[in-house]
Tab-separated table of C-alpha atoms and ligand atoms in Angstrom:
chain	number	residue	atom	x	y	z
E	45	UNK	CA	142.095	78.916	169.275
E	46	UNK	CA	140.042	76.128	170.800
E	47	UNK	CA	136.691	76.098	172.578
E	48	UNK	CA	135.669	72.990	174.504
E	49	UNK	CA	132.098	71.877	175.285
E	50	UNK	CA	131.643	69.711	178.364
E	51	UNK	CA	128.930	68.181	180.533
E	52	UNK	CA	130.704	66.100	183.139
E	53	UNK	CA	134.005	65.070	184.630
E	54	UNK	CA	136.312	66.835	182.179
E	55	UNK	CA	139.235	64.416	182.027
E	56	UNK	CA	139.489	64.917	178.254
E	57	UNK	CA	139.468	68.688	178.778
E	58	UNK	CA	142.308	68.159	181.266
E	59	UNK	CA	144.248	66.171	178.667
E	60	UNK	CA	143.854	69.003	176.123
E	61	UNK	CA	145.055	71.546	178.694
E	62	UNK	CA	148.025	69.406	179.739
E	63	UNK	CA	149.013	68.975	176.080
E	64	UNK	CA	149.466	72.754	175.955
E	65	UNK	CA	146.801	73.257	173.307
E	66	UNK	CA	145.345	76.784	173.037
E	67	UNK	CA	142.058	76.236	174.901
E	68	UNK	CA	140.568	79.705	175.435
E	69	UNK	CA	136.963	78.967	176.417
E	70	UNK	CA	134.977	76.134	178.010
E	71	UNK	CA	131.178	75.945	177.890
E	72	UNK	CA	128.900	73.493	179.665
E	73	UNK	CA	125.189	72.690	179.567
E	74	UNK	CA	125.445	71.897	183.289
E	75	UNK	CA	126.526	74.556	185.801
E	76	UNK	CA	127.713	71.864	188.265
E	77	UNK	CA	130.018	70.023	185.822
E	78	UNK	CA	133.393	69.196	187.358
E	79	UNK	CA	134.854	70.147	183.981
E	80	UNK	CA	133.894	73.807	184.546
E	81	UNK	CA	135.854	73.818	187.790
E	82	UNK	CA	138.853	72.339	185.963
E	83	UNK	CA	138.653	75.188	183.431
E	84	UNK	CA	138.527	77.720	186.252
E	85	UNK	CA	141.540	76.142	187.951
E	86	UNK	CA	143.450	76.439	184.659
E	87	UNK	CA	142.476	80.105	184.285
E	88	UNK	CA	140.379	79.463	181.168
E	89	UNK	CA	137.130	81.401	180.603
E	90	UNK	CA	134.218	79.151	181.514
E	91	UNK	CA	130.449	79.545	181.263
E	92	UNK	CA	127.283	77.512	181.630
E	93	UNK	CA	124.506	77.478	179.009
E	94	UNK	CA	121.669	75.498	180.585
E	95	UNK	CA	118.791	74.665	178.241
E	96	UNK	CA	116.160	75.786	180.761
E	97	UNK	CA	117.479	79.356	180.549
E	98	UNK	CA	116.482	79.632	176.861
E	99	UNK	CA	113.187	79.535	174.940
E	100	UNK	CA	114.526	76.966	172.483
E	101	UNK	CA	117.538	74.720	171.992
E	102	UNK	CA	118.499	76.731	168.896
E	103	UNK	CA	118.547	79.946	170.984
E	104	UNK	CA	120.844	78.278	173.537
E	105	UNK	CA	123.117	77.007	170.774
E	106	UNK	CA	123.263	80.431	169.082
E	107	UNK	CA	124.198	82.093	172.381
E	108	UNK	CA	126.868	79.479	173.105
E	109	UNK	CA	128.340	79.792	169.597
E	110	UNK	CA	128.408	83.589	169.862
E	111	UNK	CA	130.128	83.409	173.253
E	112	UNK	CA	132.825	81.095	171.874
E	113	UNK	CA	133.296	83.114	168.665
E	114	UNK	CA	133.588	86.277	170.766
E	115	UNK	CA	136.614	84.717	172.473
E	116	UNK	CA	138.276	83.967	169.160
E	117	UNK	CA	137.399	80.263	169.009
E	118	UNK	CA	137.915	78.676	165.583
E	119	UNK	CA	137.885	74.981	166.506
E	120	UNK	CA	135.366	73.374	168.873
E	121	UNK	CA	136.010	70.142	170.765
E	122	UNK	CA	133.153	68.192	172.342
E	123	UNK	CA	134.776	66.502	175.335
E	124	UNK	CA	131.980	64.616	177.049
E	125	UNK	CA	129.287	67.070	175.902
E	126	UNK	CA	125.990	65.190	176.177
E	127	UNK	CA	123.646	67.270	173.976
E	128	UNK	CA	123.088	67.170	170.233
E	129	UNK	CA	123.933	70.474	168.534
E	130	UNK	CA	121.471	72.261	166.241
E	131	UNK	CA	122.371	74.050	162.977
E	132	UNK	CA	122.437	77.304	164.992
E	133	UNK	CA	125.722	76.047	166.417
E	134	UNK	CA	127.007	73.743	163.662
E	135	UNK	CA	126.795	76.384	160.929
E	136	UNK	CA	128.947	78.763	162.954
E	137	UNK	CA	131.936	76.349	162.885
E	138	UNK	CA	131.635	74.376	159.631
E	139	UNK	CA	133.905	71.263	159.534
E	140	UNK	CA	135.575	72.577	162.700
E	141	UNK	CA	133.798	70.634	165.442
E	142	UNK	CA	135.171	67.327	166.721
E	143	UNK	CA	133.897	64.805	169.262
E	144	UNK	CA	135.485	61.949	171.160
E	145	UNK	CA	133.432	58.796	171.698
E	146	UNK	CA	134.112	55.580	173.666
E	147	UNK	CA	133.542	52.954	170.950
E	148	UNK	CA	134.706	51.959	167.502
E	149	UNK	CA	132.119	54.013	165.615
E	150	UNK	CA	129.895	53.481	163.708
E	151	UNK	CA	129.319	50.667	166.250
E	152	UNK	CA	127.659	51.703	169.519
E	153	UNK	CA	126.819	55.397	169.118
E	154	UNK	CA	124.905	57.190	171.874
E	155	UNK	CA	125.138	57.973	175.549
E	156	UNK	CA	125.368	54.380	176.851
E	157	UNK	CA	128.053	53.039	174.545
E	158	UNK	CA	130.233	51.439	177.225
E	159	UNK	CA	127.374	49.584	178.947
E	160	UNK	CA	125.979	48.449	175.594
E	161	UNK	CA	129.330	47.057	174.440
E	162	UNK	CA	129.665	44.972	177.613
E	163	UNK	CA	126.072	43.780	177.329
E	164	UNK	CA	126.741	42.750	173.713
E	165	UNK	CA	129.827	40.784	174.777
E	166	UNK	CA	132.254	42.469	172.378
E	167	UNK	CA	135.890	41.345	172.577
E	168	UNK	CA	137.241	44.793	171.866
E	169	UNK	CA	136.116	48.352	172.227
E	170	UNK	CA	137.866	51.538	171.264
E	171	UNK	CA	138.026	55.296	171.085
E	172	UNK	CA	136.980	57.402	168.100
E	173	UNK	CA	137.571	61.061	167.245
E	174	UNK	CA	135.202	62.304	164.542
E	175	UNK	CA	133.800	65.440	162.938
E	176	UNK	CA	130.397	66.437	164.290
E	177	UNK	CA	127.179	66.705	162.308
E	178	UNK	CA	123.512	66.784	163.339
E	179	UNK	CA	123.350	63.061	164.030
E	180	UNK	CA	124.235	61.006	167.078
E	181	UNK	CA	128.010	60.338	166.866
E	182	UNK	CA	127.630	60.092	163.082
E	183	UNK	CA	130.108	62.493	161.431
E	184	UNK	CA	133.198	61.499	159.406
E	185	UNK	CA	135.776	59.557	161.438
E	186	UNK	CA	139.191	61.189	161.853
E	187	UNK	CA	140.978	58.616	164.056
E	188	UNK	CA	140.228	55.398	165.905
E	189	UNK	CA	142.117	53.110	168.221
E	190	UNK	CA	141.189	49.693	169.582
E	191	UNK	CA	140.909	48.990	173.309
E	192	UNK	CA	140.676	45.416	174.636
E	193	UNK	CA	137.791	44.232	176.805
E	194	UNK	CA	139.119	41.999	179.604
E	195	UNK	CA	137.412	39.306	181.691
E	196	UNK	CA	135.566	40.780	184.637
E	197	UNK	CA	135.316	44.273	183.122
E	198	UNK	CA	132.658	46.541	184.584
E	199	UNK	CA	131.398	49.648	182.772
E	200	UNK	CA	133.672	51.691	185.040
E	201	UNK	CA	136.822	49.617	184.428
E	202	UNK	CA	136.298	49.465	180.657
E	203	UNK	CA	135.474	53.171	180.429
E	204	UNK	CA	138.627	54.009	182.374
E	205	UNK	CA	140.762	51.933	179.962
E	206	UNK	CA	139.107	53.677	176.990
E	207	UNK	CA	139.647	57.098	178.529
E	208	UNK	CA	143.373	56.435	178.872
E	209	UNK	CA	143.433	56.088	175.072
E	210	UNK	CA	141.132	59.090	174.535
E	211	UNK	CA	143.471	61.277	176.586
E	212	UNK	CA	146.283	60.568	174.107
E	213	UNK	CA	144.248	60.371	170.876
E	214	UNK	CA	142.153	63.528	171.289
E	215	UNK	CA	145.038	65.978	171.901
E	216	UNK	CA	146.941	64.392	168.990
E	217	UNK	CA	144.090	64.881	166.504
E	218	UNK	CA	143.194	68.346	167.808
E	219	UNK	CA	146.840	69.390	167.568
E	220	UNK	CA	146.908	68.273	163.934
E	221	UNK	CA	143.698	70.191	163.154
E	222	UNK	CA	145.159	73.322	164.776
E	223	UNK	CA	148.175	73.063	162.501
E	224	UNK	CA	145.983	73.092	159.363
Y	373	GRF	C1	134.419	60.218	177.310
Y	373	GRF	O1	134.501	58.827	177.445
Y	373	GRF	C2	133.968	60.595	175.915
Y	373	GRF	O2	134.351	59.677	174.953
Y	373	GRF	C3	132.473	60.589	176.045
Y	373	GRF	O3	132.228	61.105	177.327
Y	373	GRF	C4	133.337	60.825	178.177
Y	373	GRF	C5	133.758	62.133	178.780
Y	373	GRF	O4	134.650	61.977	179.850
Y	373	GRF	N1	131.861	61.354	174.971
Y	373	GRF	P1	135.341	63.278	180.508
Y	373	GRF	O5	134.223	64.231	180.931
Y	373	GRF	O6	136.244	63.876	179.501
Y	373	GRF	O7	136.075	62.735	181.698
């Protein structure tokens, strides 16, 4: 059973749901994330774990991990989750946390990958699904696919083209991990 961590729009969460994958819980660091509303609309348990409600990041992560584990989650997908996870969370799901990122990692990690690729003038971008460790988008890569950059691209137009690939790649890889 799958738990998904989100912070924003939730289009990758939507892709996982539409693929029929067993998503049983969705957690966000932001109570106003559109992704939480998507979970609610799909009838999936959803909860917010805002950092300011906890004494330390590790306490927040431990609470979030316990909430997911209590719902039977065995595989965690970061789908636009914008915080680094501490060992309090990582050690609860060893080798069972994946992230999707809008670049050909290890190039352009971090929160501004799309803008930075355009600023660098790259000819192609991509989408990467990788295992999560304590670093910034640094765990072992599971799958990557190239995405062209076209003349006149803005961060929004390039990100949208990348997301179209993410929405296919992420459910594929997660489905394969579920089968293991
Ligand atoms: C995606 O581009 C993902 O690669 C990155 O954040 C974005 C999340 O989009 N980590 P959404 O919330 O799934 O629409």
